[in-house]
Short mmCIF file of C-alpha atoms in Angstrom, two decimals:
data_model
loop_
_atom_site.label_atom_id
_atom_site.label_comp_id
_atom_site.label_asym_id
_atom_site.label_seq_id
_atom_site.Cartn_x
_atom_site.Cartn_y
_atom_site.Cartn_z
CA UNK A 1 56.48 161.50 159.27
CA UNK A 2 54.79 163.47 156.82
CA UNK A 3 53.69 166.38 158.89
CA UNK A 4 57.04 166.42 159.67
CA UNK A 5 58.81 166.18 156.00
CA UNK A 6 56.22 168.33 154.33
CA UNK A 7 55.73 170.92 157.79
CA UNK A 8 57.49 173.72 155.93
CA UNK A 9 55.12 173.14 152.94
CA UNK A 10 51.85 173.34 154.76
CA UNK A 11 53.21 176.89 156.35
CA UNK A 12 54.16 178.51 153.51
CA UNK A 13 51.32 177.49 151.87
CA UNK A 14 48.96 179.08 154.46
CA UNK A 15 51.45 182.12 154.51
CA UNK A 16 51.46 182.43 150.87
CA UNK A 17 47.59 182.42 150.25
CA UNK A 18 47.47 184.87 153.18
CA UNK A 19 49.65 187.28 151.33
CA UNK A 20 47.54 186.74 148.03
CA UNK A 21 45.22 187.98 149.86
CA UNK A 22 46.21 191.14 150.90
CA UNK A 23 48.42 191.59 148.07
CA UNK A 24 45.35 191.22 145.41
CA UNK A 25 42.49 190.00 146.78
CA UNK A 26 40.78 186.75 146.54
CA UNK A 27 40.97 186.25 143.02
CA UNK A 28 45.05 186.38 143.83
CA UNK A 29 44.00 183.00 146.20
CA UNK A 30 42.53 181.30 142.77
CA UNK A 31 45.67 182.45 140.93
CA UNK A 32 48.24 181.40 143.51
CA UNK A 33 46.44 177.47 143.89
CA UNK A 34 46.78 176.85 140.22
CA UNK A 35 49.69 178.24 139.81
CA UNK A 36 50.97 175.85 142.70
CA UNK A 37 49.09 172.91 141.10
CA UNK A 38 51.12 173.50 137.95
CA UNK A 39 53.90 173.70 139.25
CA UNK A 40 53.93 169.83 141.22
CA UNK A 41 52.58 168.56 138.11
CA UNK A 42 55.42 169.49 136.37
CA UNK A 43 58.03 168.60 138.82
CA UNK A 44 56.88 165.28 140.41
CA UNK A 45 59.76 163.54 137.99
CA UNK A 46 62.26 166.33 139.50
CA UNK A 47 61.53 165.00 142.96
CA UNK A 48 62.26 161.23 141.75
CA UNK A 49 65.43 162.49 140.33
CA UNK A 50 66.66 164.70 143.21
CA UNK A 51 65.60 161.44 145.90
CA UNK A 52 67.93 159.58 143.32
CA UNK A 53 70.50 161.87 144.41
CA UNK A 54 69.87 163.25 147.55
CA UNK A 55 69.93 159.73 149.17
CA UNK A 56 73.79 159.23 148.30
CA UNK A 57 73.89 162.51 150.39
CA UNK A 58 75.02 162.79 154.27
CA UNK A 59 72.12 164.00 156.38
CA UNK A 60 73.70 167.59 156.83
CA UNK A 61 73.78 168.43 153.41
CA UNK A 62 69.99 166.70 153.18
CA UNK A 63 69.09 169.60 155.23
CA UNK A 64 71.31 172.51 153.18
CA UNK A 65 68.96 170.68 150.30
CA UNK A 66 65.94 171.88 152.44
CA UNK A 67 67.07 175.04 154.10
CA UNK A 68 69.45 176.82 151.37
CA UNK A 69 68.32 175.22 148.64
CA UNK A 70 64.74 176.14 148.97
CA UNK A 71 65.57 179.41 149.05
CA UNK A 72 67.60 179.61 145.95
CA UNK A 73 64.56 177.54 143.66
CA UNK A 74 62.19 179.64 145.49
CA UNK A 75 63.52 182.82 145.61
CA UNK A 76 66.16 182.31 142.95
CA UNK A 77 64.43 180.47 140.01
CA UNK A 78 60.95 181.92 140.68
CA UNK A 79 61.58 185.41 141.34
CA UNK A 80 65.33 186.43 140.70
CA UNK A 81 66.24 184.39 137.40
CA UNK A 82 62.99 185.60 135.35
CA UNK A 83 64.11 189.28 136.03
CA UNK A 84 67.87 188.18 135.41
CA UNK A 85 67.03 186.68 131.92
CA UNK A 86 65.17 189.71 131.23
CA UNK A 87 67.83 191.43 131.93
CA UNK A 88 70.54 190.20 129.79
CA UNK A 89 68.79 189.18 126.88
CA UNK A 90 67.19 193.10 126.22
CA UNK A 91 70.34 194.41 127.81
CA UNK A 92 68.76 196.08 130.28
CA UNK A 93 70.17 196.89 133.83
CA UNK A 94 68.86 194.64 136.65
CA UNK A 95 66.87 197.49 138.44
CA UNK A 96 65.22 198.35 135.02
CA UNK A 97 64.19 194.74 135.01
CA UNK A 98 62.47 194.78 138.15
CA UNK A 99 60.74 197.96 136.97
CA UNK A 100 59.24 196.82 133.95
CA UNK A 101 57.99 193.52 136.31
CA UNK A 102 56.28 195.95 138.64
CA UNK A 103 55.34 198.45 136.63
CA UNK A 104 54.99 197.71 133.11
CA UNK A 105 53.63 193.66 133.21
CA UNK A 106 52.82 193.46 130.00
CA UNK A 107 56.33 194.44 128.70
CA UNK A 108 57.95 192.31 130.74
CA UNK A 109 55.59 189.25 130.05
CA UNK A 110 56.95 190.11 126.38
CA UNK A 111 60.44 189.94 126.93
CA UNK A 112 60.48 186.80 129.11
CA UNK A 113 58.54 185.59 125.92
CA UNK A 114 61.17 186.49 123.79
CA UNK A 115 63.95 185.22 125.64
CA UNK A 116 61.79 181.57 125.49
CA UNK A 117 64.15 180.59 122.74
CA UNK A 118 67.42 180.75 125.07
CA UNK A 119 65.93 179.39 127.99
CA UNK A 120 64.60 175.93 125.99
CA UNK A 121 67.81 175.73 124.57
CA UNK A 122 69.72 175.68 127.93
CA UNK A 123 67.57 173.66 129.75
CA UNK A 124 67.06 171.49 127.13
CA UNK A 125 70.27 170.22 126.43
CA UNK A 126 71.11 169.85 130.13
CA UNK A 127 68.18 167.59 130.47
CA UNK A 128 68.65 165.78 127.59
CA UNK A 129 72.11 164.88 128.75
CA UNK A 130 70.86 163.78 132.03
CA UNK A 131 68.41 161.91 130.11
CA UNK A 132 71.16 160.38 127.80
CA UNK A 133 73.67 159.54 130.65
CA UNK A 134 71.25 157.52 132.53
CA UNK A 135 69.80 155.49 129.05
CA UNK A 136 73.63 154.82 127.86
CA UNK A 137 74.64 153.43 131.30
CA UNK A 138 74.81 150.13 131.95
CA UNK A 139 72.46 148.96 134.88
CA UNK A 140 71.54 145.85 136.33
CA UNK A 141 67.85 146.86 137.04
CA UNK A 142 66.08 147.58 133.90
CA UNK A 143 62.61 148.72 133.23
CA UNK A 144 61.92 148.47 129.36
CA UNK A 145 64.76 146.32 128.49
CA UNK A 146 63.98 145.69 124.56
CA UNK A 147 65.14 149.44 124.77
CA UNK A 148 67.71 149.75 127.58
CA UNK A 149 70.10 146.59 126.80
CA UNK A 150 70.51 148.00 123.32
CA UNK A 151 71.60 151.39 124.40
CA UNK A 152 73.92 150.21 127.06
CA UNK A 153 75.90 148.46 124.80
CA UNK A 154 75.88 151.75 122.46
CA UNK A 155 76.83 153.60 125.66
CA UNK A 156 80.00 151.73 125.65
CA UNK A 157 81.20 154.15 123.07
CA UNK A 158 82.44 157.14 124.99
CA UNK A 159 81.46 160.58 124.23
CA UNK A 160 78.45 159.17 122.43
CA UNK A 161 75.75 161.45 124.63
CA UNK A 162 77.61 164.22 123.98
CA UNK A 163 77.77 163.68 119.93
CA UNK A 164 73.82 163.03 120.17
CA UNK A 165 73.32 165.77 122.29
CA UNK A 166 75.62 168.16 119.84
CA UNK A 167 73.69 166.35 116.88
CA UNK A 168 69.96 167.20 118.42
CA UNK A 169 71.92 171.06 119.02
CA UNK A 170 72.78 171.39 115.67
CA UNK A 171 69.46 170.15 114.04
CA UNK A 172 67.47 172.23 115.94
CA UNK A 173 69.60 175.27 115.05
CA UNK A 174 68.70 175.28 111.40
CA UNK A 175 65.04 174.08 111.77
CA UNK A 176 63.15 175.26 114.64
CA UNK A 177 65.13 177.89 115.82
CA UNK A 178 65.05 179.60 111.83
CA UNK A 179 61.69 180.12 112.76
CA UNK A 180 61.38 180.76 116.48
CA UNK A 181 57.98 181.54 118.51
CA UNK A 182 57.98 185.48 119.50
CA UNK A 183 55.64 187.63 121.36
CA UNK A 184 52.18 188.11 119.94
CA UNK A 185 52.54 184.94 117.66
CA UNK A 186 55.62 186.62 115.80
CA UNK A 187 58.61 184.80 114.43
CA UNK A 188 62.26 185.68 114.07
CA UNK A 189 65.57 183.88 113.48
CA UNK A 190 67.24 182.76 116.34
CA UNK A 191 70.08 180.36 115.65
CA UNK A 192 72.72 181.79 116.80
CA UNK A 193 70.97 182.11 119.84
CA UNK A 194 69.49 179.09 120.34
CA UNK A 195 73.15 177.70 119.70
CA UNK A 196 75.38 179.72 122.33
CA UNK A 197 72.81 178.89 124.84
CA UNK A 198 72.09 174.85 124.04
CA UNK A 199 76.17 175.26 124.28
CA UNK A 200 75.88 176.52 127.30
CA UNK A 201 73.85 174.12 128.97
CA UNK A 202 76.09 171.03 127.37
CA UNK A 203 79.02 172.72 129.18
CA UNK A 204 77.44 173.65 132.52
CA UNK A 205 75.72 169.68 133.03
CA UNK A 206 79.52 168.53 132.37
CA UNK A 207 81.14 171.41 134.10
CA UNK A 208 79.05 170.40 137.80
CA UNK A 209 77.98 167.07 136.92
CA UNK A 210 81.53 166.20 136.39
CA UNK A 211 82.92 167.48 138.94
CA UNK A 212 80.62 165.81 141.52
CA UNK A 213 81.36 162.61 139.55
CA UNK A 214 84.84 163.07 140.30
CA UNK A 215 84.95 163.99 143.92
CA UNK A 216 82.05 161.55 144.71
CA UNK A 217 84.50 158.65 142.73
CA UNK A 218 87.41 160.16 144.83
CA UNK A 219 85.25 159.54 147.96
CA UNK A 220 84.55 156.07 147.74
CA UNK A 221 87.72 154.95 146.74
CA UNK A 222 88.75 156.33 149.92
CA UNK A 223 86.35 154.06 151.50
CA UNK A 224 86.78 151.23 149.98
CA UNK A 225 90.66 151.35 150.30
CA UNK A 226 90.13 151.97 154.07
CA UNK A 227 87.30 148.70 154.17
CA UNK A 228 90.45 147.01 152.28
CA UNK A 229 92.32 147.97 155.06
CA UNK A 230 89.94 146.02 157.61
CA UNK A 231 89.76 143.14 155.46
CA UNK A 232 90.76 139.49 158.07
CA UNK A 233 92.45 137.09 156.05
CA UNK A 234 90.10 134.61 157.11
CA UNK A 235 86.88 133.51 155.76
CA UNK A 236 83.91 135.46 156.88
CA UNK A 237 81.03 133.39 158.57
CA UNK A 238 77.76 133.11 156.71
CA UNK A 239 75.57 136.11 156.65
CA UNK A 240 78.50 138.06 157.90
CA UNK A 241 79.34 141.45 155.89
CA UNK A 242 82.88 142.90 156.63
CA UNK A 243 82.84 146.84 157.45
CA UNK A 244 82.64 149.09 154.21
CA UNK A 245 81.97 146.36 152.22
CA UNK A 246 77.90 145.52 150.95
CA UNK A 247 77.15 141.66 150.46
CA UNK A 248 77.85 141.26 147.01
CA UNK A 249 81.76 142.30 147.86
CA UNK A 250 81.46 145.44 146.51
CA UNK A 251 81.84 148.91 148.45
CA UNK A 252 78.85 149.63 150.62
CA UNK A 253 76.93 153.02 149.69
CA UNK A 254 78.88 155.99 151.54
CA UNK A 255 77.47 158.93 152.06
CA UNK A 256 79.14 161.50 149.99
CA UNK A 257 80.32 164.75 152.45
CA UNK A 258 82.82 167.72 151.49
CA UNK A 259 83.21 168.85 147.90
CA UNK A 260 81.71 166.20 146.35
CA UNK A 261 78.78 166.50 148.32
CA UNK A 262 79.15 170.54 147.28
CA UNK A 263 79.36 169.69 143.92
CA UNK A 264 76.00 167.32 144.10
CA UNK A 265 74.26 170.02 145.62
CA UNK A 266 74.83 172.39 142.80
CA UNK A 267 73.90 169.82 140.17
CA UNK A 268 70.82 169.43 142.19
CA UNK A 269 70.22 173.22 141.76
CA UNK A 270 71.18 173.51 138.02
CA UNK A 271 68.58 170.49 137.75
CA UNK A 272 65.62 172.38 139.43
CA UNK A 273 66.62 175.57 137.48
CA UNK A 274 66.31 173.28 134.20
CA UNK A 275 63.00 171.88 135.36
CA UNK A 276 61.73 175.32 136.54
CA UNK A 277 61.79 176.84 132.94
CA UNK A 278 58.80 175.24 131.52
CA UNK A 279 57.05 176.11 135.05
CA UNK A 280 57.90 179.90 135.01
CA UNK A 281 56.97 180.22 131.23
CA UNK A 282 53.83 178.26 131.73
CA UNK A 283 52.86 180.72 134.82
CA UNK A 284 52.55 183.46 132.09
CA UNK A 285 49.68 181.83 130.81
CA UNK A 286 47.47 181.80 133.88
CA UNK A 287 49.12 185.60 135.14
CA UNK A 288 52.24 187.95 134.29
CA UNK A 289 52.06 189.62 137.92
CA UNK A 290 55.65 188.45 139.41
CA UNK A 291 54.71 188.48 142.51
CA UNK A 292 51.63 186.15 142.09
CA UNK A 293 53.89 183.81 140.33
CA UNK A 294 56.93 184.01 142.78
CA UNK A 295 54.14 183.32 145.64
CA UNK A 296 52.83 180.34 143.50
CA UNK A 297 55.61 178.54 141.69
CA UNK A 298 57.46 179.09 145.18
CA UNK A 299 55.02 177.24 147.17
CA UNK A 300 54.62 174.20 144.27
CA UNK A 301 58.90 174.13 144.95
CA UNK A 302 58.58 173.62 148.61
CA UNK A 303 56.30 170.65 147.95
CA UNK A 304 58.57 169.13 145.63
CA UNK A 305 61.55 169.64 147.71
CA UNK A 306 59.24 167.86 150.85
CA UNK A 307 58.28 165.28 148.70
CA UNK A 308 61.61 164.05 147.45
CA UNK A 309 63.19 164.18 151.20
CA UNK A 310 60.07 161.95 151.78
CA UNK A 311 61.09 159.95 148.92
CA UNK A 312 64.77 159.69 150.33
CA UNK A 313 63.64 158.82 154.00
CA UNK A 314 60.87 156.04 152.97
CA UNK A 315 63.01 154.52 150.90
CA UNK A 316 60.83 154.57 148.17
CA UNK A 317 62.99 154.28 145.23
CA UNK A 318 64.60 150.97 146.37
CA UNK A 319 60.88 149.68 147.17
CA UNK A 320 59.86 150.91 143.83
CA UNK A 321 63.00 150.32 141.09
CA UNK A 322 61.49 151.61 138.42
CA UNK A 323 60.47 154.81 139.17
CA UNK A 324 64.26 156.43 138.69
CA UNK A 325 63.64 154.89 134.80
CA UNK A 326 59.87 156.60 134.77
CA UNK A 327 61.44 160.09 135.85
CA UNK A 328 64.60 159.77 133.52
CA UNK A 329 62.05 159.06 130.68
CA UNK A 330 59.82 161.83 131.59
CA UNK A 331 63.44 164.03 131.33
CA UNK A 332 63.60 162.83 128.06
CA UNK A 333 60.47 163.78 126.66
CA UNK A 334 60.56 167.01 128.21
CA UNK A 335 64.21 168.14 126.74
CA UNK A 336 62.31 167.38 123.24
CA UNK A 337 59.50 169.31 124.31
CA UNK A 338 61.36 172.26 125.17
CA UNK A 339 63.31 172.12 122.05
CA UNK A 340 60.74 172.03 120.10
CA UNK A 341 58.80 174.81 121.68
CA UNK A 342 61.35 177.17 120.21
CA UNK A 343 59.06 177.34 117.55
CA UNK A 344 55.99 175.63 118.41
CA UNK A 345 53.63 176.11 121.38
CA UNK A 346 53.16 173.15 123.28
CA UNK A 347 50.66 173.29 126.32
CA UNK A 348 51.47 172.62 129.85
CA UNK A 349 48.94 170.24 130.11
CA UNK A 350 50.51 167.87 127.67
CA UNK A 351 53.78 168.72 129.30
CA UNK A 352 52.53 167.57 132.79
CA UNK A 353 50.43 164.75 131.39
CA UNK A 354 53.46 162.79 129.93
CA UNK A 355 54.99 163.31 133.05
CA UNK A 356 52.89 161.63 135.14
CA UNK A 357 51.79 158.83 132.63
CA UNK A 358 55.17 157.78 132.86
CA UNK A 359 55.61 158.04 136.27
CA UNK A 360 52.62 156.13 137.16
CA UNK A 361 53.40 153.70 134.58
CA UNK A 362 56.82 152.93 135.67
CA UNK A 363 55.51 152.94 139.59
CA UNK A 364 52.79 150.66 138.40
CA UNK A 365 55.31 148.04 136.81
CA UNK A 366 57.61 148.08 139.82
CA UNK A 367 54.16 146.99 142.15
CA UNK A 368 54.05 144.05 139.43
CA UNK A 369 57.38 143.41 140.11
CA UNK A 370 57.31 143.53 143.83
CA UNK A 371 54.12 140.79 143.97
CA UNK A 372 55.89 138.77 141.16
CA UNK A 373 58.74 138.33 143.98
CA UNK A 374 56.50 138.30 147.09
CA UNK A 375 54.31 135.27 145.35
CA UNK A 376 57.67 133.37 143.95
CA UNK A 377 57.00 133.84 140.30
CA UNK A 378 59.72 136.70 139.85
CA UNK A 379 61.77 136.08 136.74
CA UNK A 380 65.60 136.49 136.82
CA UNK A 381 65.53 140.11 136.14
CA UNK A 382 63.25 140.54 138.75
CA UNK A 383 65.33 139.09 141.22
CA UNK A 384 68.43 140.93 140.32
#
């Protein structure tokens, strides 16, 4: 099972630190391994949330996650949209771009640091939305509850996460981004900026995200009207489930196909690309040779990609119900990171650590939880 989820992984990872090699010799080998390192840390909570996703998923669109869509984060994120950003914010043609990344490192390790302000801003607010979606809903599982009951009862108000998200926005407009972090510890005004892009990001996470929500809900009212169709008028025996139908009488999970599936997969992407910011900035730190960090952050994507098919196929997230909280907290803290290293430099240590501290925490509570039940002690919520 693993060799089989993480296969691709393993290769590219020997292929990669082959062409470190030759590219740069072996100190490129060094470079490469942290950089991959750094990049897993950072993105273990991206795999929780993609299994979260991916498992609603038919198996054929699984595999355009694995196939396509490692392509686009590796290739895409980690090589194209660094050069893109570049790009458009010093208005500079796209070959020019790739110039100044080949030829003139330094220069272009400045104007990706420049552009830092934008970038936070965008992926920022479309994490903090995810974030805010998932602590406004109401759920039956709950992890910290003196915190999540509260806030599902707020969430009842509609269009709140989008007023708090527009709230943080405009706060961080006139403080932070007044004073944003520049190349060689310079600062410069950049509200406006830091505006139109957190605007962007608002309207992008409800541009896909809602149209996946609506295709998906299309989907499985389908389903359920055709399990309605099935129904016998006649009592069901015990322990006997009707098709479409799980065993509480609700619709059974259906695995979402067609457009909303389409739809998924692109808020899948627009969710790596978020999480890949912090990664690609980060990499500038240990190296500003794109080819050494395409090579790097690349492999560190495959891995997470593996790892949250393995997630999906083991079933881990409905063994372990609190890890989807731990990972949607972790997306929390890390919107407010990025926000607030607009103006302040935060390392990516730190970043990573709260990560997995929450993570391990929440994975650690849901083993309490699953020995509370196995040894008969589980209270209610346990149970539910």
């Amino acid at each position: 099972m693993v060799l089989k989820t993480f296969g691709w992984a393993f290769g590219f990872t020997a292929l990669g630190l082959v062409a470190a090699v030759f590219y740069d010799g072996w100190a490129a080998l060094g470079v490469v391994a942290i950089l991959t390192v750094l990049e897993v840390s950072l993105s273990f909570d991206n795999a929780v949330i993609n299994a979260g996703i991916l498992k609603r998923m038919s198996a054929f669109w699984q595999k355009i996650f694995l196939t396509i869509g490692v392509l686009i984060a590796v290739f895409g994120m980690r090589l194209v949209f660094p050069v893109f950003i570049v790009a458009i914010t010093a208005k500079l043609s796209p070959a020019k771009a790739v110039q100044l990344a080949v030829d003139d490192k330094d220069q272009y390790q400045q104007l990706v640091t420049d552009a830092h302000p934008s970038i936070a801003a965008f992926g920022g607010m479309f994490l903090l939305m995810i974030f805010l979606a998932f602590i406004f809903e109401e759920r039956e599982i709950k992890w910290l509850g003196w915190i999540e009951r509260p806030l599902a009862k707020l969430g009842q108000f509609e269009m709140l996460s989008v007023c708090l998200a527009l709230i943080v926005l405009l706060i961080a407009s006139m403080t932070v981004a007044t004073n944003a972090h520049q190349h060689g510890g310079e600062h410069a005004d950049k509200a406006q900026t830091v505006l139109t892009a957190g605007l962007a990001g608002l309207i992008t996470y409800l541009l896909v995200g809602g149209l996946s929500s609506f295709f998906e809900n299309r989907l499985a009212k389908e389903a359920d009207a055709q399990a309605d169709a099935q129904v016998i008028p006649q009592r069901e025996p015990e322990g006997e489930k009707t098709p479409g139908r799980s065993g509480n009488g609700g619709p059974s999970i259906v695995a979402v196909t067609g457009k909303a599936a389409f739809f998924m997969f692109l808020y899948l992407e627009v969710i790596d690309a978020s999480f890949s910011f912090d990664g690609v900035i980060g990499a500038f730190a240990i190296t500003n040779d794109i080819v050494l960090m395409a090579i790097g952050l690349g492999i560190g994507a495959l891995y997470v990609r593996s790892l949250t098919v393995y997630l999906v196929r083991q079933g881990t997230l409905d063994d372990y119900v609190y890890l989807e909280h731990g990972a949607h907290y972790a997306i929390g803290a890390l919107a407010v990171i990025l926000i607030i290293t607009i103006q302040f430099q935060i390392s990516e240590i730190i970043t990573g650590l709260i990560g997995v501290v929450l993570i391990g925490w929440s994975f650690w509570s849901s083993v309490r939880r699953n020995r509370r039940i196995a040894a008969g002690n589980a209270r209610p919520s346990d149970m539910v």
